PDB file of C-alpha atoms in Angstrom:
ATOM      1  CA  UNK A 123      70.646 162.641 285.274  1.00  0.00           C
ATOM      2  CA  UNK A 124      68.188 160.397 287.179  1.00  0.00           C
ATOM      3  CA  UNK A 125      66.236 162.137 289.896  1.00  0.00           C
ATOM      4  CA  UNK A 126      65.784 160.458 293.285  1.00  0.00           C
ATOM      5  CA  UNK A 127      62.287 159.174 293.756  1.00  0.00           C
ATOM      6  CA  UNK A 128      60.510 160.711 296.702  1.00  0.00           C
ATOM      7  CA  UNK A 129      59.650 158.154 299.326  1.00  0.00           C
ATOM      8  CA  UNK A 130      55.913 158.146 299.700  1.00  0.00           C
ATOM      9  CA  UNK A 131      53.344 156.317 301.756  1.00  0.00           C
ATOM     10  CA  UNK A 132      52.836 153.748 299.000  1.00  0.00           C
ATOM     11  CA  UNK A 133      56.570 152.856 298.919  1.00  0.00           C
ATOM     12  CA  UNK A 134      56.164 150.386 301.750  1.00  0.00           C
ATOM     13  CA  UNK A 135      58.989 148.121 300.609  1.00  0.00           C
ATOM     14  CA  UNK A 136      61.753 150.722 300.808  1.00  0.00           C
ATOM     15  CA  UNK A 137      63.335 150.282 297.398  1.00  0.00           C
ATOM     16  CA  UNK A 138      65.678 153.199 296.913  1.00  0.00           C
ATOM     17  CA  UNK A 139      64.904 153.756 293.252  1.00  0.00           C
ATOM     18  CA  UNK A 140      65.441 156.546 290.798  1.00  0.00           C
ATOM     19  CA  UNK A 141      63.520 157.214 287.636  1.00  0.00           C
ATOM     20  CA  UNK A 142      65.606 156.013 284.713  1.00  0.00           C
ATOM     21  CA  UNK A 143      63.823 156.521 281.427  1.00  0.00           C
ATOM     22  CA  UNK A 144      66.371 154.562 279.372  1.00  0.00           C
ATOM     23  CA  UNK A 145      65.871 151.530 281.620  1.00  0.00           C
ATOM     24  CA  UNK A 146      62.095 151.884 281.301  1.00  0.00           C
ATOM     25  CA  UNK A 147      62.273 152.037 277.512  1.00  0.00           C
ATOM     26  CA  UNK A 148      64.722 149.140 277.103  1.00  0.00           C
ATOM     27  CA  UNK A 149      62.855 146.870 279.535  1.00  0.00           C
ATOM     28  CA  UNK A 150      59.828 146.930 277.195  1.00  0.00           C
ATOM     29  CA  UNK A 151      61.894 145.004 274.636  1.00  0.00           C
ATOM     30  CA  UNK A 152      62.239 141.989 276.964  1.00  0.00           C
ATOM     31  CA  UNK A 153      59.170 139.692 276.837  1.00  0.00           C
ATOM     32  CA  UNK A 154      57.293 139.164 280.120  1.00  0.00           C
ATOM     33  CA  UNK A 155      58.022 135.415 280.221  1.00  0.00           C
ATOM     34  CA  UNK A 156      61.753 136.102 279.963  1.00  0.00           C
ATOM     35  CA  UNK A 157      61.621 138.925 282.512  1.00  0.00           C
ATOM     36  CA  UNK A 158      59.930 136.606 285.064  1.00  0.00           C
ATOM     37  CA  UNK A 159      62.608 133.958 284.552  1.00  0.00           C
ATOM     38  CA  UNK A 160      65.416 136.527 284.705  1.00  0.00           C
ATOM     39  CA  UNK A 161      64.527 137.664 288.220  1.00  0.00           C
ATOM     40  CA  UNK A 162      65.592 135.472 291.118  1.00  0.00           C
ATOM     41  CA  UNK A 163      64.320 135.741 294.675  1.00  0.00           C
ATOM     42  CA  UNK A 164      66.160 134.658 297.801  1.00  0.00           C
ATOM     43  CA  UNK A 165      65.105 134.783 301.432  1.00  0.00           C
ATOM     44  CA  UNK A 166      67.220 134.150 304.496  1.00  0.00           C
ATOM     45  CA  UNK A 167      67.238 134.740 308.238  1.00  0.00           C
ATOM     46  CA  UNK A 168      70.302 135.511 310.375  1.00  0.00           C
ATOM     47  CA  UNK A 169      69.625 132.485 312.599  1.00  0.00           C
ATOM     48  CA  UNK A 170      68.063 129.074 312.072  1.00  0.00           C
ATOM     49  CA  UNK A 171      66.515 128.835 315.522  1.00  0.00           C
ATOM     50  CA  UNK A 172      64.462 131.339 317.568  1.00  0.00           C
ATOM     51  CA  UNK A 173      62.837 131.394 320.984  1.00  0.00           C
ATOM     52  CA  UNK A 174      59.040 131.439 321.037  1.00  0.00           C
ATOM     53  CA  UNK A 175      57.802 135.014 320.437  1.00  0.00           C
ATOM     54  CA  UNK A 176      61.259 136.298 319.424  1.00  0.00           C
ATOM     55  CA  UNK A 177      61.288 138.634 316.398  1.00  0.00           C
ATOM     56  CA  UNK A 178      62.646 137.161 313.164  1.00  0.00           C
ATOM     57  CA  UNK A 179      64.588 139.318 310.728  1.00  0.00           C
ATOM     58  CA  UNK A 180      63.741 138.349 307.147  1.00  0.00           C
ATOM     59  CA  UNK A 181      66.335 139.300 304.514  1.00  0.00           C
ATOM     60  CA  UNK A 182      64.962 139.318 300.964  1.00  0.00           C
ATOM     61  CA  UNK A 183      66.934 139.859 297.789  1.00  0.00           C
ATOM     62  CA  UNK A 184      65.653 140.196 294.237  1.00  0.00           C
ATOM     63  CA  UNK A 185      68.188 139.988 291.420  1.00  0.00           C
ATOM     64  CA  UNK A 186      67.971 140.534 287.676  1.00  0.00           C
ATOM     65  CA  UNK A 187      70.288 137.880 286.247  1.00  0.00           C
ATOM     66  CA  UNK A 188      70.291 139.471 282.791  1.00  0.00           C
ATOM     67  CA  UNK A 189      72.613 142.295 281.722  1.00  0.00           C
ATOM     68  CA  UNK A 190      69.506 143.954 280.226  1.00  0.00           C
ATOM     69  CA  UNK A 191      66.854 145.933 282.090  1.00  0.00           C
ATOM     70  CA  UNK A 192      63.612 144.048 282.729  1.00  0.00           C
ATOM     71  CA  UNK A 193      60.176 144.915 284.030  1.00  0.00           C
ATOM     72  CA  UNK A 194      58.075 142.181 285.639  1.00  0.00           C
ATOM     73  CA  UNK A 195      54.310 142.760 285.609  1.00  0.00           C
ATOM     74  CA  UNK A 196      52.530 142.041 288.882  1.00  0.00           C
ATOM     75  CA  UNK A 197      48.893 141.115 289.430  1.00  0.00           C
ATOM     76  CA  UNK A 198      48.349 143.901 291.965  1.00  0.00           C
ATOM     77  CA  UNK A 199      50.029 146.988 293.405  1.00  0.00           C
ATOM     78  CA  UNK A 200      51.668 144.813 296.050  1.00  0.00           C
ATOM     79  CA  UNK A 201      54.884 143.967 294.189  1.00  0.00           C
ATOM     80  CA  UNK A 202      55.997 141.105 296.421  1.00  0.00           C
ATOM     81  CA  UNK A 203      54.749 139.252 299.447  1.00  0.00           C
ATOM     82  CA  UNK A 204      56.079 137.261 302.362  1.00  0.00           C
ATOM     83  CA  UNK A 205      54.299 134.447 304.156  1.00  0.00           C
ATOM     84  CA  UNK A 206      54.829 132.332 307.245  1.00  0.00           C
ATOM     85  CA  UNK A 207      53.379 128.839 306.874  1.00  0.00           C
ATOM     86  CA  UNK A 208      51.319 130.128 303.907  1.00  0.00           C
ATOM     87  CA  UNK A 209      49.773 132.908 306.016  1.00  0.00           C
ATOM     88  CA  UNK A 210      50.244 136.252 304.248  1.00  0.00           C
ATOM     89  CA  UNK A 211      52.367 138.549 306.447  1.00  0.00           C
ATOM     90  CA  UNK A 212      51.516 136.183 309.351  1.00  0.00           C
ATOM     91  CA  UNK A 213      47.972 137.498 309.688  1.00  0.00           C
ATOM     92  CA  UNK A 214      44.571 136.146 308.748  1.00  0.00           C
ATOM     93  CA  UNK A 215      42.999 139.603 308.772  1.00  0.00           C
ATOM     94  CA  UNK A 216      41.360 140.578 305.489  1.00  0.00           C
ATOM     95  CA  UNK A 217      43.596 142.691 303.232  1.00  0.00           C
ATOM     96  CA  UNK A 218      42.291 145.579 301.203  1.00  0.00           C
ATOM     97  CA  UNK A 219      44.780 145.881 298.379  1.00  0.00           C
ATOM     98  CA  UNK A 220      44.466 147.753 295.127  1.00  0.00           C
ATOM     99  CA  UNK A 221      43.875 144.907 292.660  1.00  0.00           C
ATOM    100  CA  UNK A 222      45.025 146.905 289.643  1.00  0.00           C
ATOM    101  CA  UNK A 223      48.191 145.566 288.002  1.00  0.00           C
ATOM    102  CA  UNK A 224      51.629 146.982 288.709  1.00  0.00           C
ATOM    103  CA  UNK A 225      55.206 146.202 287.751  1.00  0.00           C
ATOM    104  CA  UNK A 226      58.655 146.057 289.270  1.00  0.00           C
ATOM    105  CA  UNK A 227      61.597 147.231 287.161  1.00  0.00           C
ATOM    106  CA  UNK A 228      65.245 146.191 287.390  1.00  0.00           C
ATOM    107  CA  UNK A 229      68.307 147.596 285.674  1.00  0.00           C
ATOM    108  CA  UNK A 230      70.670 145.101 284.071  1.00  0.00           C
ATOM    109  CA  UNK A 231      72.169 142.938 286.851  1.00  0.00           C
ATOM    110  CA  UNK A 232      70.461 145.006 289.563  1.00  0.00           C
ATOM    111  CA  UNK A 233      69.869 143.648 293.068  1.00  0.00           C
ATOM    112  CA  UNK A 234      67.164 144.924 295.397  1.00  0.00           C
ATOM    113  CA  UNK A 235      67.524 144.038 299.054  1.00  0.00           C
ATOM    114  CA  UNK A 236      64.869 144.428 301.731  1.00  0.00           C
ATOM    115  CA  UNK A 237      65.061 143.601 305.429  1.00  0.00           C
ATOM    116  CA  UNK A 238      61.702 142.922 307.034  1.00  0.00           C
ATOM    117  CA  UNK A 239      60.817 141.859 310.563  1.00  0.00           C
ATOM    118  CA  UNK A 240      58.245 139.318 311.667  1.00  0.00           C
ATOM    119  CA  UNK A 241      57.395 139.656 315.347  1.00  0.00           C
ATOM    120  CA  UNK A 242      57.253 135.867 315.785  1.00  0.00           C
ATOM    121  CA  UNK A 243      53.502 135.928 316.286  1.00  0.00           C
ATOM    122  CA  UNK A 244      50.440 135.259 314.150  1.00  0.00           C
ATOM    123  CA  UNK A 245      47.772 137.942 314.157  1.00  0.00           C
ATOM    124  CA  UNK A 246      44.274 136.517 314.311  1.00  0.00           C
ATOM    125  CA  UNK A 247      41.294 138.598 313.234  1.00  0.00           C
ATOM    126  CA  UNK A 248      38.967 137.096 315.800  1.00  0.00           C
ATOM    127  CA  UNK A 249      40.323 137.482 319.288  1.00  0.00           C
ATOM    128  CA  UNK A 250      38.616 138.126 322.594  1.00  0.00           C
ATOM    129  CA  UNK A 251      35.722 140.605 322.300  1.00  0.00           C
ATOM    130  CA  UNK A 252      36.194 140.728 318.516  1.00  0.00           C
ATOM    131  CA  UNK A 253      39.549 142.504 318.830  1.00  0.00           C
ATOM    132  CA  UNK A 254      42.575 141.166 316.956  1.00  0.00           C
ATOM    133  CA  UNK A 255      44.720 138.766 318.959  1.00  0.00           C
ATOM    134  CA  UNK A 256      48.375 137.841 318.633  1.00  0.00           C
ATOM    135  CA  UNK A 257      49.552 134.339 319.362  1.00  0.00           C
ATOM    136  CA  UNK A 258      53.197 133.257 319.391  1.00  0.00           C
ATOM    137  CA  UNK A 259      54.239 130.761 316.750  1.00  0.00           C
ATOM    138  CA  UNK A 260      54.039 127.206 318.037  1.00  0.00           C
ATOM    139  CA  UNK A 261      57.293 125.377 318.725  1.00  0.00           C
ATOM    140  CA  UNK A 262      58.579 123.487 315.697  1.00  0.00           C
ATOM    141  CA  UNK A 263      59.531 124.252 312.121  1.00  0.00           C
ATOM    142  CA  UNK A 264      57.994 127.168 310.222  1.00  0.00           C
ATOM    143  CA  UNK A 265      58.431 128.062 306.566  1.00  0.00           C
ATOM    144  CA  UNK A 266      58.991 131.655 305.503  1.00  0.00           C
ATOM    145  CA  UNK A 267      58.361 132.188 301.800  1.00  0.00           C
ATOM    146  CA  UNK A 268      58.729 135.208 299.527  1.00  0.00           C
ATOM    147  CA  UNK A 269      57.504 135.713 295.961  1.00  0.00           C
ATOM    148  CA  UNK A 270      56.741 138.357 293.391  1.00  0.00           C
ATOM    149  CA  UNK A 271      52.979 138.813 293.071  1.00  0.00           C
ATOM    150  CA  UNK A 272      52.610 137.720 289.479  1.00  0.00           C
ATOM    151  CA  UNK A 273      49.493 135.802 288.553  1.00  0.00           C
ATOM    152  CA  UNK A 274      51.567 132.963 287.088  1.00  0.00           C
ATOM    153  CA  UNK A 275      52.545 129.606 288.545  1.00  0.00           C
ATOM    154  CA  UNK A 276      56.152 130.160 287.461  1.00  0.00           C
ATOM    155  CA  UNK A 277      56.581 133.312 289.523  1.00  0.00           C
ATOM    156  CA  UNK A 278      59.957 133.970 291.156  1.00  0.00           C
ATOM    157  CA  UNK A 279      59.907 132.694 294.735  1.00  0.00           C
ATOM    158  CA  UNK A 280      62.043 131.232 297.495  1.00  0.00           C
ATOM    159  CA  UNK A 281      61.553 129.898 301.007  1.00  0.00           C
ATOM    160  CA  UNK A 282      63.531 129.097 304.106  1.00  0.00           C
ATOM    161  CA  UNK A 283      62.747 127.143 307.256  1.00  0.00           C
ATOM    162  CA  UNK A 284      63.286 128.264 310.832  1.00  0.00           C
ATOM    163  CA  UNK A 285      62.801 126.434 314.104  1.00  0.00           C
ATOM    164  CA  UNK A 286      60.878 127.939 317.028  1.00  0.00           C
ATOM    165  CA  UNK A 287      61.892 126.485 320.381  1.00  0.00           C
TER     166      UNK A 287
END
């Protein structure tokens, strides 16, 4: 019987996963190129329009479209990423991420859903007195994009557009 995985500090994306050794073994039979194409990514927000500085709930879903288990290799330990207007997690601060490869596994037909929140502001590394500064997103359209962190151009990704008033 699968054992629940203990939530640890490095499980920052909240996938409620269990260790399933059969899934792990079978997923090795699916080639990486097919596994990447089998996984779809979708991103959505509850509303299309937000007031300036209002938090935005980002709903992300990953789905294995195959009835077989797959494992998608990632270029780093960060399995997936979200961006606002091509700014990673809406901050321009330098990121110190373990650059060793990782992978994200899916059972046949499995969906993984994550709800994240963007505070509606961009964090800038250089603020007043060298401290980080937050500035609300400018009025207009902004693109929120999500992708798996594979090192390929054909990585699974999706985007949605919101309007800030």
